Amino acid sequence: MFRPEEMLKLEIITLNRYKDTLLTYLHEEGVVEIREVNVDIAQNDSPNEFHRKAASYSITISRLADFLKAYKKSAGGGIKSFIFPPEPVRKTYRYEGIEKLIKDVEAFLSIVEPEIKAVEGKITSTQTEIERIKGDMAVLELLSWLDLDVSYLRSTDMLEIVVGTVDKNRFRALVDDVKGATEGRFTVVSKEFKDKVMVVFLFLKEDYEKANPVLAKHSLERIEVPEGNGTPKELLKVYEEKLESKERELEAARKDAEMLAKRYYEDVRFYQELMENERDKASVLPMLARTNMTFAMTGWAPRNRVNSIIEGIRRVTEGKVYIHVKDPSEEELDEIPIKLKNPKWARPFEMLTEMYGVPKYNEFDPTPIIAFTYSFFFGFMLTDFFYGLIVGVVAALLVKGHRRFNDGTYKFAYTLLISSLFTMGMGALFGSYFGNAGDVVLQYITGNPSAHFPRIADALRDPMFVLILALAIGLAHLFTGYTLGFIVRWKNKDKMGAILEQLPWMIIILSIVLFATKNPVLAMPAKGLFGLGLILFAVGEIVANGGLAGLMIISDFFGFVGTWLSYARLMALALATSGIAMVVNVLVAMVWGIKISAVPLGIVLGLIVFIGGQLFSTAINALGAFVHSLRLQYVEFFGTFYSGEGKPFEPFRAKREVSKLEVEVEA
């Protein structure tokens, strides 16, 4: 706790014939981050033909999976499946090498791919034909004002017929220009439609070449006359029958697709996952170094897993392997991957730390601290017992439903669940139960207009108390951060930085606390500490900034003051929560007594306003508490000691949702 997992560096050399088995073993274990081997006497490895096939088949199968997924009938769904998602069934594949796997995939595709592509092609072509028919029908509707056979609108050996639309304000100029170009040898029929005019031009073949540039000049949009004989209205009936026929074909093809999805989707997903993992395995090959007979690899692994990893490597290589394990050197500190190590209760909060950035190997891991401070700040800002209860119930359901997946939803819900407990506690301390609704009910029950739930203070009536409390909490939070920063710098042999950059603020904060006691006995020690802190702070600025020290002293000091005052947001959001809840309660009181004859309509309206308003208030204020609690960690707290510039541990790990690999290794 407070420190990342200890990491060791592994250097491995073994025979080429064990490469696939060794990489598969490490991929399934998922505890080693592979790094590139830097050597001059060997060459980097590269994917072979089977790895290239795996990458190609991964793309092919992904396309098949996407098609089948669109036609797969989902079981369940909705809120229930989101809260309690079903665990996917995992099929086992007996892995005997990439060559055997590729052959199995090819055999599978030889059966499945033609069937799926035939149905996919049928659906695509039918959809295209339907769109073409709909387009032709739209044209026929436009031409329905012409009561003549559409065959007369097609060009002949002697005549060129052009059908199209042109802007209404350009039609007259178009006709005049065509008349001039053809010396009046043309016929035109037109019909106005809003801001467009539909026209039919009839030209002699020899005049068409002269008229065509004029048509283009006036932006005539040509219309392709649909095939068939008869008037537009008669042809519309024919095309409607064609459309109905094609839609029946499409529906039949979609049913075929649904049958294929039911039959093959799970298998396609299974082979898709196998191929994606093989592609992932191949991605590390360029990091390896090889000769004709051997290959070398290096990587980082947690100390507590190294012994079991070495045992596994010796097993899969039949002992024909060289393994060198070493502790990281000072020069490698910035290269060490960071794997956070926390007790079970704090692990979900690692998500919040990682959102900002993981610590360096020689820094503190702040996760256990923010597990408390984030939850406490959230509760302080939301500050209502029933709001906390609502958030807690939702979070508890999500935690229960997603615990076995340990996914992002589980981690986020867990942080909300802990935060909701703090919210209920703070709500009880401030006597807030849906704002002042609890007091209103209590007064109604007891008949005492001054009755109220016990509380340390009313946030709305005593905001100064809440502000002072928030600023005191801010000082404690900042002091913790500066203390951690002092310890980190001192342990990392940056004693000057610890004394001149961290210690001054620790002393100044202590002096502020002494001043706040208003004890005359502590006044002199408080002044002495404040002066000492200012002197150390000024010296640090002079050392760091030289001639600009004067400006930086003013800037950084007031920067500290601004950071401290930023904790006033604890009060602001607590007041906002109470204020919005009270407004909802006032609105309910306004409509509660409304009656129409003997019907108490106000009660119904009041319940709707109360439930809807309080749920809205819970959601909007919980969102504000989430965001601002994070800000107090990331900006104010982390700014005192934490860089977050470490490199996250990214192990070479298989992604298994629907597949499980069974690797046979000789003992």
XYZ file of C-alpha atoms in Angstrom:
667
model
C 0.000 0.000 0.000
C 1.187 3.531 -0.902
C 3.905 2.038 -3.120
C 3.562 0.417 -6.572
C 4.168 -3.284 -7.010
C 7.845 -4.240 -6.940
C 8.972 -5.115 -10.461
C 11.806 -7.328 -11.699
C 13.365 -7.499 -15.140
C 13.425 -10.848 -16.961
C 15.885 -11.716 -19.733
C 15.178 -14.981 -21.546
C 17.031 -16.912 -24.247
C 15.751 -20.228 -25.610
C 15.403 -22.248 -28.821
C 13.252 -21.083 -31.730
C 11.149 -24.224 -31.645
C 9.692 -23.144 -28.287
C 8.810 -19.635 -29.444
C 5.142 -20.190 -30.216
C 4.515 -22.247 -27.071
C 6.375 -19.777 -24.838
C 4.580 -16.737 -26.253
C 1.248 -18.530 -25.880
C 2.023 -19.371 -22.254
C 3.024 -15.792 -21.419
C 0.014 -14.439 -23.336
C -2.409 -16.555 -21.328
C -0.727 -15.791 -17.986
C -0.781 -12.054 -18.721
C 1.748 -10.948 -16.085
C 4.798 -9.937 -18.155
C 5.185 -6.684 -20.069
C 7.446 -7.456 -23.018
C 9.977 -4.833 -24.071
C 12.180 -4.597 -27.152
C 15.548 -6.354 -27.002
C 18.357 -4.005 -27.986
C 21.263 -6.027 -29.395
C 23.676 -5.528 -32.265
C 24.724 -9.120 -32.897
C 21.231 -10.432 -33.800
C 18.271 -9.333 -35.862
C 14.724 -8.579 -34.802
C 12.162 -11.298 -35.330
C 9.185 -10.896 -37.689
C 5.799 -12.557 -38.238
C 5.740 -15.671 -40.415
C 3.106 -16.656 -42.986
C 0.820 -18.121 -40.306
C 0.859 -14.910 -38.287
C 0.056 -12.940 -41.452
C -2.820 -15.308 -42.165
C -4.089 -14.823 -38.614
C -4.168 -11.046 -39.151
C -6.001 -11.469 -42.461
C -8.513 -13.983 -41.097
C -9.114 -11.723 -38.094
C -10.363 -9.005 -40.450
C -12.447 -11.465 -42.478
C -14.096 -13.027 -39.434
C -14.729 -9.608 -37.878
C -16.742 -8.639 -40.959
C -18.746 -11.848 -40.737
C -19.338 -11.246 -37.017
C -20.526 -7.684 -37.629
C -22.991 -8.909 -40.271
C -24.380 -11.715 -38.091
C -24.579 -9.473 -35.021
C -26.956 -7.146 -36.885
C -29.375 -10.076 -37.347
C -28.849 -11.836 -34.023
C -31.913 -11.766 -31.836
C -30.813 -10.518 -28.451
C -32.032 -12.323 -25.378
C -33.167 -10.039 -22.594
C -31.809 -6.506 -22.753
C -32.870 -3.323 -21.064
C -32.048 -2.161 -17.557
C -31.996 -5.649 -16.058
C -29.309 -6.914 -18.431
C -27.289 -3.739 -17.808
C -27.394 -4.173 -14.031
C -27.079 -7.966 -14.085
C -25.327 -8.826 -17.368
C -25.204 -12.537 -18.178
C -21.786 -14.127 -18.107
C -20.782 -15.254 -21.634
C -20.255 -18.948 -22.271
C -16.595 -19.698 -22.919
C -15.697 -22.532 -25.279
C -12.416 -24.354 -24.858
C -9.933 -24.700 -27.707
C -7.119 -27.229 -27.450
C -4.101 -25.299 -28.707
C -1.530 -27.382 -30.587
C 0.305 -24.593 -32.384
C -0.541 -21.752 -34.712
C -0.319 -23.962 -37.825
C -3.046 -26.270 -36.498
C -5.176 -23.284 -35.445
C -4.940 -21.696 -38.896
C -5.998 -24.988 -40.505
C -9.010 -25.211 -38.172
C -10.007 -21.629 -38.988
C -9.671 -22.257 -42.728
C -11.841 -25.369 -42.415
C -14.451 -23.381 -40.508
C -14.426 -20.516 -43.003
C -14.705 -22.872 -45.962
C -18.132 -23.901 -44.639
C -19.432 -20.709 -43.077
C -18.096 -17.895 -45.243
C -19.813 -18.892 -48.529
C -23.182 -19.240 -46.787
C -22.928 -15.905 -44.998
C -21.603 -14.019 -48.011
C -24.335 -15.449 -50.249
C -27.034 -14.154 -47.903
C -25.179 -10.877 -47.368
C -24.879 -10.418 -51.139
C -28.566 -11.197 -51.588
C -29.552 -8.624 -48.966
C -27.222 -5.981 -50.405
C -28.335 -6.471 -54.004
C -32.020 -6.552 -53.021
C -31.650 -3.355 -50.970
C -29.941 -1.704 -53.928
C -32.748 -2.798 -56.237
C -35.375 -1.511 -53.792
C -33.684 1.886 -53.650
C -33.565 1.977 -57.473
C -37.272 1.140 -57.694
C -38.118 3.807 -55.119
C -36.098 6.308 -57.113
C -37.928 5.387 -60.323
C -41.263 5.708 -58.532
C -40.303 9.173 -57.309
C -39.526 10.158 -60.928
C -42.836 8.721 -62.131
C -44.680 10.755 -59.509
C -42.961 13.865 -60.831
C -43.977 12.937 -64.372
C -47.571 12.089 -63.461
C -48.740 15.478 -64.798
C -47.854 14.229 -68.287
C -50.721 12.082 -69.517
C -48.738 10.238 -72.171
C -46.746 7.074 -72.588
C -43.293 7.476 -71.021
C -41.785 5.749 -74.050
C -42.365 9.071 -75.848
C -39.897 10.668 -73.428
C -37.001 8.539 -74.678
C -34.688 9.649 -77.477
C -34.977 8.145 -80.980
C -32.691 7.963 -84.014
C -33.809 11.425 -85.153
C -34.846 13.131 -81.949
C -33.081 13.903 -78.652
C -35.437 14.262 -75.699
C -34.204 15.810 -72.437
C -36.218 15.686 -69.197
C -35.088 17.644 -66.148
C -35.649 20.395 -63.597
C -34.328 23.936 -63.429
C -34.644 26.789 -60.948
C -37.825 28.781 -61.512
C -35.956 32.075 -61.853
C -33.700 30.633 -64.592
C -36.349 28.931 -66.707
C -37.208 31.868 -68.983
C -33.545 32.657 -69.697
C -32.930 28.963 -70.424
C -35.702 28.840 -73.017
C -34.487 32.055 -74.668
C -30.897 30.806 -74.870
C -32.004 27.434 -76.279
C -34.088 29.241 -78.876
C -31.084 31.303 -79.941
C -28.752 28.289 -80.068
C -31.142 26.129 -82.125
C -32.695 28.950 -84.165
C -36.063 28.017 -82.709
C -35.941 24.354 -83.806
C -37.115 22.761 -80.534
C -40.217 22.051 -78.519
C -40.563 22.487 -74.742
C -43.244 21.427 -72.273
C -43.042 22.620 -68.660
C -44.709 22.383 -65.258
C -43.987 24.508 -62.165
C -43.328 22.853 -58.799
C -42.696 25.399 -55.994
C -39.278 26.922 -56.771
C -38.509 24.425 -59.581
C -39.784 23.944 -63.108
C -39.916 20.529 -64.739
C -39.206 20.722 -68.460
C -39.216 18.356 -71.414
C -37.122 19.511 -74.390
C -37.436 17.982 -77.868
C -34.464 18.572 -80.236
C -33.360 17.347 -83.620
C -30.207 15.266 -83.345
C -28.159 17.825 -85.255
C -29.316 20.653 -82.937
C -28.675 18.811 -79.672
C -24.928 19.474 -79.716
C -25.681 23.209 -79.840
C -28.301 23.065 -77.079
C -26.394 20.833 -74.625
C -23.914 23.526 -73.434
C -26.842 25.895 -72.854
C -28.590 23.300 -70.676
C -25.420 22.851 -68.622
C -24.941 26.620 -68.319
C -28.351 26.999 -66.666
C -27.762 23.978 -64.349
C -30.509 21.777 -65.724
C -30.765 18.693 -63.492
C -31.517 15.784 -65.809
C -33.966 13.071 -64.900
C -33.556 9.492 -66.111
C -36.895 8.258 -67.427
C -37.761 4.835 -65.934
C -38.071 1.786 -68.145
C -41.448 0.484 -69.249
C -44.441 1.510 -71.356
C -47.595 3.330 -70.332
C -48.448 6.568 -68.621
C -46.619 7.471 -65.369
C -49.704 6.599 -63.320
C -49.995 3.201 -65.027
C -46.291 2.495 -64.554
C -46.493 3.450 -60.873
C -48.766 0.466 -60.258
C -46.287 -1.818 -62.030
C -43.402 -0.469 -59.951
C -45.409 -0.805 -56.751
C -45.812 -4.506 -57.516
C -42.064 -4.756 -58.211
C -41.358 -3.025 -54.907
C -43.629 -5.375 -52.967
C -41.941 -8.354 -54.617
C -38.448 -7.113 -53.776
C -39.449 -6.308 -50.196
C -40.701 -9.876 -49.824
C -37.356 -11.092 -51.181
C -35.542 -8.850 -48.704
C -37.615 -10.104 -45.796
C -36.884 -13.702 -46.798
C -33.149 -12.936 -47.050
C -33.212 -11.301 -43.616
C -34.865 -14.377 -42.138
C -32.097 -16.463 -43.709
C -29.589 -14.099 -42.073
C -31.329 -14.534 -38.697
C -31.080 -18.308 -39.082
C -27.387 -18.043 -39.933
C -26.829 -15.749 -36.948
C -28.557 -18.239 -34.660
C -26.497 -21.092 -36.116
C -23.072 -19.511 -36.510
C -22.724 -16.272 -34.523
C -21.274 -17.828 -31.365
C -18.799 -19.909 -33.386
C -17.804 -16.899 -35.476
C -17.195 -14.866 -32.301
C -15.174 -17.773 -30.911
C -12.851 -17.951 -33.923
C -12.735 -14.163 -34.145
C -11.372 -13.996 -30.599
C -8.845 -16.741 -31.320
C -7.570 -14.874 -34.378
C -7.453 -11.505 -32.627
C -5.340 -13.009 -29.871
C -2.988 -14.581 -32.409
C -2.658 -11.195 -34.099
C -1.893 -9.669 -30.707
C 0.757 -12.311 -30.055
C 2.386 -11.593 -33.404
C 2.634 -7.887 -32.547
C 5.470 -8.559 -30.077
C 7.628 -10.536 -32.521
C 9.509 -7.428 -33.752
C 10.520 -6.832 -30.110
C 12.376 -10.155 -29.999
C 15.924 -10.796 -31.198
C 16.744 -14.042 -33.009
C 19.455 -16.089 -34.584
C 19.091 -19.198 -36.726
C 18.604 -21.418 -33.674
C 17.614 -19.171 -30.750
C 15.639 -16.100 -29.795
C 15.851 -13.651 -26.896
C 13.206 -11.606 -25.117
C 13.059 -9.265 -22.151
C 10.295 -7.823 -20.030
C 9.067 -6.734 -16.619
C 7.016 -8.765 -14.146
C 5.777 -8.243 -10.556
C 8.157 -9.728 -7.992
C 5.411 -11.865 -6.424
C 4.758 -13.608 -9.760
C 8.317 -14.110 -10.964
C 8.907 -17.540 -9.396
C 5.724 -19.040 -10.886
C 6.547 -17.447 -14.269
C 10.044 -18.941 -14.236
C 8.584 -22.363 -13.401
C 6.172 -22.079 -16.313
C 8.888 -20.940 -18.728
C 11.119 -23.885 -17.746
C 8.167 -26.233 -18.201
C 7.180 -25.060 -21.698
C 10.820 -25.005 -22.867
C 11.620 -28.386 -21.272
C 14.361 -26.697 -19.271
C 16.290 -25.606 -22.378
C 16.301 -21.939 -21.440
C 18.512 -19.237 -19.944
C 16.707 -16.863 -17.564
C 18.276 -13.855 -15.891
C 16.318 -11.957 -13.244
C 17.515 -8.620 -11.928
C 16.335 -5.704 -9.836
C 15.839 -2.384 -11.618
C 18.805 -0.018 -11.663
C 18.740 3.711 -10.921
C 19.020 4.409 -14.657
C 15.882 2.328 -15.335
C 13.582 4.057 -12.828
C 11.726 6.005 -15.510
C 11.314 2.869 -17.647
C 9.796 0.601 -15.012
C 6.106 -0.129 -15.705
C 3.834 0.713 -12.789
C 1.363 -1.794 -11.396
C -0.601 -0.410 -8.478
C -0.749 -2.501 -5.309
C -3.542 -1.804 -2.863
C -5.730 -3.690 -0.398
C -8.948 -5.108 -1.772
C -11.133 -2.305 -0.376
C -9.111 0.362 -2.215
C -8.510 -1.372 -5.563
C -11.588 -0.007 -7.375
C -10.367 3.529 -6.561
C -7.243 2.805 -8.625
C -9.445 3.757 -11.575
C -9.499 7.352 -10.298
C -5.717 7.413 -9.894
C -5.154 5.952 -13.357
C -7.477 8.526 -14.938
C -4.915 11.142 -13.870
C -1.772 9.051 -14.329
C 0.101 6.395 -12.371
C 2.960 7.317 -10.024
C 6.597 6.877 -10.875
C 8.354 3.883 -9.332
C 9.871 6.055 -6.581
C 6.657 7.990 -5.785
C 3.742 7.386 -3.447
C 0.596 5.745 -4.738
C -2.179 8.082 -3.499
C -5.019 5.595 -4.061
C -5.675 4.699 -0.382
C -5.800 8.398 0.510
C -8.167 9.413 -2.284
C -10.340 6.384 -1.501
C -11.184 8.270 1.700
C -10.903 11.920 0.641
C -12.790 11.519 -2.649
C -15.657 9.687 -0.915
C -15.698 12.216 1.934
C -15.746 15.214 -0.412
C -18.502 13.605 -2.485
C -20.574 13.095 0.657
C -19.889 16.631 1.897
C -21.017 18.135 -1.413
C -24.137 15.993 -1.805
C -24.984 16.165 1.916
C -28.405 14.532 1.979
C -29.299 11.251 3.620
C -31.903 10.160 1.091
C -29.841 11.326 -1.892
C -27.063 9.121 -0.581
C -29.524 6.273 -0.115
C -30.740 6.554 -3.729
C -27.178 6.629 -5.080
C -26.230 3.765 -2.770
C -29.081 1.496 -3.872
C -28.266 1.984 -7.560
C -24.544 1.535 -6.917
C -25.099 -1.592 -4.795
C -27.130 -3.227 -7.564
C -24.412 -2.466 -10.125
C -21.695 -3.734 -7.777
C -23.578 -6.983 -7.257
C -24.264 -7.446 -10.972
C -20.768 -6.609 -12.220
C -18.572 -7.932 -9.390
C -17.620 -11.111 -11.244
C -16.491 -9.097 -14.283
C -14.397 -6.587 -12.297
C -15.012 -4.159 -15.160
C -15.165 -0.380 -15.305
C -18.842 -0.379 -14.323
C -18.058 -2.378 -11.169
C -15.191 -0.079 -10.159
C -17.188 3.088 -10.770
C -20.237 1.705 -8.932
C -18.030 0.652 -6.010
C -16.644 4.185 -5.636
C -20.205 5.529 -5.718
C -21.318 2.970 -3.120
C -18.611 4.022 -0.647
C -19.304 7.687 -1.440
C -23.024 7.150 -0.798
C -22.242 5.941 2.732
C -20.380 9.192 3.393
C -23.286 11.092 1.819
C -25.792 9.482 4.174
C -23.502 10.190 7.132
C -23.065 13.853 6.176
C -26.805 14.138 5.490
C -27.517 12.893 9.017
C -24.947 15.321 10.497
C -26.534 18.270 8.696
C -30.098 17.005 9.270
C -30.897 16.941 5.542
C -33.544 14.431 4.411
C -34.668 15.473 0.923
C -33.601 18.941 2.018
C -36.015 20.253 4.646
C -38.695 17.673 3.753
C -37.728 15.573 6.784
C -38.280 18.540 9.103
C -41.635 19.334 7.446
C -42.865 15.770 8.001
C -41.561 15.758 11.579
C -43.335 19.044 12.303
C -46.569 17.664 10.850
C -46.354 14.489 12.935
C -45.459 16.223 16.219
C -47.534 19.359 15.681
C -44.499 21.391 16.753
C -43.608 24.034 14.101
C -40.044 24.291 15.417
C -39.309 20.561 15.491
C -36.350 19.383 13.409
C -33.933 16.510 13.130
C -30.725 16.821 15.193
C -27.815 18.379 13.277
C -24.479 20.064 13.793
C -25.627 22.993 11.624
C -28.174 23.971 8.992
C -26.226 24.491 5.755
C -28.639 27.154 4.471
C -29.000 29.070 7.741
C -25.382 28.880 8.870
C -23.260 29.025 5.700
C -20.278 30.610 7.507
C -19.921 27.542 9.716
C -19.955 25.305 6.624
C -17.416 27.582 4.892
C -15.032 27.533 7.863
C -15.404 23.760 8.080
C -14.674 23.422 4.332
C -11.556 25.608 4.572
C -10.332 23.650 7.609
C -10.755 20.419 5.661
C -8.870 22.028 2.772
C -5.920 22.900 5.039
C -5.768 19.306 6.317
C -5.891 17.983 2.751
C -3.141 20.319 1.540
C -0.968 19.606 4.588
C -1.218 15.884 3.843
C -0.139 16.505 0.256
C 2.824 18.700 1.159
C 3.901 16.180 3.803
C 3.838 13.361 1.275
C 5.785 15.528 -1.150
C 8.389 16.231 1.559
C 8.791 12.522 2.316
C 9.077 11.579 -1.382
C 11.705 14.234 -2.102
C 13.690 13.410 1.026
C 13.724 9.656 0.282
C 14.712 10.362 -3.322
C 17.682 12.440 -2.054
C 16.223 15.773 -3.128
C 16.633 17.255 0.325
C 16.971 20.822 -0.940
C 13.637 20.552 -2.782
C 11.993 19.034 0.290
C 13.180 21.863 2.544
C 12.617 24.790 0.163
C 9.484 23.683 -1.709
C 7.456 21.424 0.574
C 8.448 22.349 4.127
C 7.577 26.086 3.868
C 3.911 25.346 3.124
C 3.742 22.740 5.891
C 4.998 25.347 8.368
C 2.678 28.068 7.019
C -0.351 25.732 7.295
C 0.582 24.877 10.895
C 0.848 28.605 11.689
C -2.603 29.235 10.180
C -4.032 26.492 12.411
C -2.442 28.105 15.471
C -3.802 31.518 14.471
C -7.263 29.974 14.034
C -7.328 28.800 17.663
C -7.336 32.490 18.776
C -5.390 31.441 21.862
C -3.154 34.296 23.059
C -0.613 31.787 24.329
C -0.186 30.377 20.804
C -0.043 33.759 19.062
C 3.771 34.144 19.320
C 4.535 30.568 18.152
C 2.091 31.096 15.292
C 3.837 34.291 14.197
C 7.243 32.617 14.463
C 6.165 29.652 12.376
C 4.568 31.913 9.770
C 7.728 34.010 9.515
C 9.948 30.919 9.246
C 7.726 29.515 6.532
C 7.821 32.762 4.571
C 11.626 32.943 4.849
C 12.087 29.376 3.587
C 9.542 30.029 0.824
C 11.361 33.220 -0.262
C 14.750 31.461 -0.265
C 13.300 28.690 -2.393
C 11.946 31.197 -4.907
C 15.309 33.012 -5.072
C 17.158 29.723 -5.681
C 14.668 28.610 -8.321
C 13.961 31.883 -10.154
C 16.867 34.252 -9.488
C 15.995 37.772 -10.680
C 12.314 36.916 -11.106
C 12.015 35.794 -7.483
C 10.116 38.912 -6.408
C 7.334 38.368 -8.927
C 7.220 34.622 -8.309
C 6.969 35.105 -4.533
C 3.806 37.159 -4.989
C 2.418 34.839 -7.689
C 3.062 31.562 -5.887
C 1.908 32.818 -2.490
C -1.417 34.002 -3.838
C -1.558 30.807 -5.884
C -1.481 28.893 -2.597
C -4.228 31.128 -1.211
C -6.333 30.513 -4.336
C -5.784 26.771 -4.026
C -6.888 26.854 -0.398
C -9.970 28.940 -1.176
C -10.879 26.446 -3.899
C -12.076 24.157 -1.110
C -14.958 26.590 -0.627
C -16.627 24.579 -3.379
C -17.412 22.034 -0.650
C -19.688 24.615 0.936
C -21.037 25.875 -2.399
C -22.217 22.467 -3.577
C -23.588 21.563 -0.145
C -25.669 24.745 -0.257
C -26.733 24.022 -3.842
C -27.984 20.574 -2.854
C -29.979 21.918 0.079
C -31.274 24.861 -1.966
C -32.541 22.804 -4.906
C -34.164 20.282 -2.561
C -35.882 23.105 -0.674
C -37.156 24.666 -3.935
C -38.707 21.325 -4.900
C -40.350 21.115 -1.461
C -41.721 24.666 -1.793
C -43.229 23.816 -5.195
C -44.835 20.727 -3.691
C -46.317 22.822 -0.874
C -47.730 25.285 -3.433
C -49.672 22.623 -5.365
C -50.494 20.255 -2.483
C -53.817 21.893 -1.573
C -55.236 22.177 -5.099
C -58.664 20.531 -5.464
C -61.149 20.194 -8.319
C -64.509 19.694 -6.612
C -63.736 16.914 -4.140
C -60.823 15.498 -6.110
C -57.472 16.193 -4.342
C -55.560 16.865 -7.558
C -52.829 18.683 -5.639
C -51.715 15.514 -3.873
C -51.144 13.749 -7.192
C -49.370 16.775 -8.662
C -47.351 17.186 -5.471
C -46.151 13.586 -5.520
C -45.173 13.898 -9.178
C -43.288 17.146 -8.527
C -41.652 15.749 -5.390
C -40.491 12.444 -6.876
C -39.425 13.922 -10.216
C -37.806 16.983 -8.671
C -35.879 15.097 -6.003
C -34.646 12.486 -8.493
C -33.505 15.289 -10.800
C -31.823 17.019 -7.871
C -30.104 13.770 -6.889
C -28.769 13.229 -10.412
C -27.595 16.798 -11.085
C -26.010 17.266 -7.665
C -24.374 13.827 -7.714
C -22.813 14.740 -11.069
C -21.515 17.996 -9.597
C -20.151 16.197 -6.543
C -18.393 13.638 -8.745
C -16.713 16.263 -10.928
C -15.686 18.658 -8.175
C -14.457 15.892 -5.863
C -12.166 14.738 -8.658
C -10.984 18.298 -9.228
C -9.988 18.680 -5.578
C -7.870 15.526 -5.957
C -6.355 16.206 -9.361
C -5.701 19.961 -9.162
C -5.398 20.954 -5.512
C -4.142 17.747 -3.832
C -2.012 16.167 -6.560
C -0.468 19.549 -7.299
C 1.314 19.428 -3.923
C 3.307 16.218 -4.412
C 2.225 14.015 -7.328
C 3.445 13.891 -10.936
C 1.415 10.981 -12.342
C 4.103 10.553 -15.013
C 4.708 6.838 -14.536
C 4.260 4.289 -17.319
C 1.251 2.015 -16.671
C 1.942 -1.713 -16.581
C 0.647 -3.152 -19.866
C 1.120 -6.916 -19.668
C 1.253 -9.177 -22.689
C -2.220 -10.580 -22.076
C -4.858 -12.508 -23.990
C -8.376 -11.092 -24.165
C -10.789 -13.904 -23.416
C -14.540 -13.376 -23.371
C -15.926 -16.353 -25.286
C -12.855 -18.567 -25.656
C -10.571 -20.469 -23.340
C -7.244 -21.914 -24.431
C -6.119 -25.321 -23.286
C -2.380 -25.565 -23.875
C -0.787 -28.969 -23.600
C 2.744 -28.745 -22.227
C 4.995 -31.677 -21.497
C 5.857 -31.947 -17.821
